[in-house]
PDB file of C-alpha atoms in Angstrom:
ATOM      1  CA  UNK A   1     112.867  95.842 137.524  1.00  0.00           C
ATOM      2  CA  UNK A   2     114.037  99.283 137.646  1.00  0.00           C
ATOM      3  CA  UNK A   3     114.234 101.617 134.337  1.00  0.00           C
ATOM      4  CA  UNK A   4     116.044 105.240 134.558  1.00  0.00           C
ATOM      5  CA  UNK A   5     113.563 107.664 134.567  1.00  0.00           C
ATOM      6  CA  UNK A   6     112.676 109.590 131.588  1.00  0.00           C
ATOM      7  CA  UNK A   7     112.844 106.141 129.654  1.00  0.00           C
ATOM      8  CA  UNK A   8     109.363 106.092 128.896  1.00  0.00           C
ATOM      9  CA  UNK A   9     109.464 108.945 126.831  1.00  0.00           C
ATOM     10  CA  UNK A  10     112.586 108.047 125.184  1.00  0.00           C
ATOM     11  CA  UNK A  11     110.451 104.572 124.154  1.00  0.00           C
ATOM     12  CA  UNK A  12     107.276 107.073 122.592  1.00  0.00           C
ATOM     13  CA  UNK A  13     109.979 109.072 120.596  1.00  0.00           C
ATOM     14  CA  UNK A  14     111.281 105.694 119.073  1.00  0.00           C
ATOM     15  CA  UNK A  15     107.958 104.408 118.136  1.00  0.00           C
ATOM     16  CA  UNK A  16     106.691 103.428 122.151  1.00  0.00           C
ATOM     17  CA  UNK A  17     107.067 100.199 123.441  1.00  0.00           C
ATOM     18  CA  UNK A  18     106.718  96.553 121.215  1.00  0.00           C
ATOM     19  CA  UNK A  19     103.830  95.547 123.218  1.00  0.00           C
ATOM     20  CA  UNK A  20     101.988  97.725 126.040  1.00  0.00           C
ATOM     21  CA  UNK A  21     100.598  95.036 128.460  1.00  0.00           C
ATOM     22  CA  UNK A  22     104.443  94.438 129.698  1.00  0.00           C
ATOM     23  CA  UNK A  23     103.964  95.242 133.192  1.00  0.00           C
ATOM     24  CA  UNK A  24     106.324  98.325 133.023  1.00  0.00           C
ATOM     25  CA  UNK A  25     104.624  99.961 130.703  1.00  0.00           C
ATOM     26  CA  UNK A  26     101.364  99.077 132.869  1.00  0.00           C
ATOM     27  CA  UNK A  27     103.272 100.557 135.783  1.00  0.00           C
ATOM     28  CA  UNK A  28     105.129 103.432 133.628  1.00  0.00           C
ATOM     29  CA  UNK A  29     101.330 104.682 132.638  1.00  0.00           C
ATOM     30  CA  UNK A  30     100.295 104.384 136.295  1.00  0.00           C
ATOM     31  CA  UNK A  31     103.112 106.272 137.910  1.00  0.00           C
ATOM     32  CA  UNK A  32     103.007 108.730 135.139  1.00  0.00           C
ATOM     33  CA  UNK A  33      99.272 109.469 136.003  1.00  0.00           C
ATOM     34  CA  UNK A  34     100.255 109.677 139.179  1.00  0.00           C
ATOM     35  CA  UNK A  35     103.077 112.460 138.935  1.00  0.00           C
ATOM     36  CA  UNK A  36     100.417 114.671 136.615  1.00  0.00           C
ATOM     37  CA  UNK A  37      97.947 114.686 138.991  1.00  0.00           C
ATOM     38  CA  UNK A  38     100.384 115.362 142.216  1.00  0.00           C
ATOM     39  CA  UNK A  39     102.284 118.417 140.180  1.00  0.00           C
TER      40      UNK A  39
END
């Protein structure tokens, strides 16, 4: 499943995500990490 990207931060500003062991989340935080330490 694909999600725009940005969405992750649009879920924090609303409250974050119902529950954060749905894999996108899990995959959201990794490729987060990911950018920070790359930039």
């Amino acid at each position: 499943m694909e999600y725009a990207k940005g969405y992750v931060y649009e879920l924090m500003d609303n409250g974050g995500p119902t529950n954060i062991m749905e894999p996108y989340f899990v995959e959201a935080v990794d490729e987060m990490m990911r950018a920070r330490t790359l930039s």
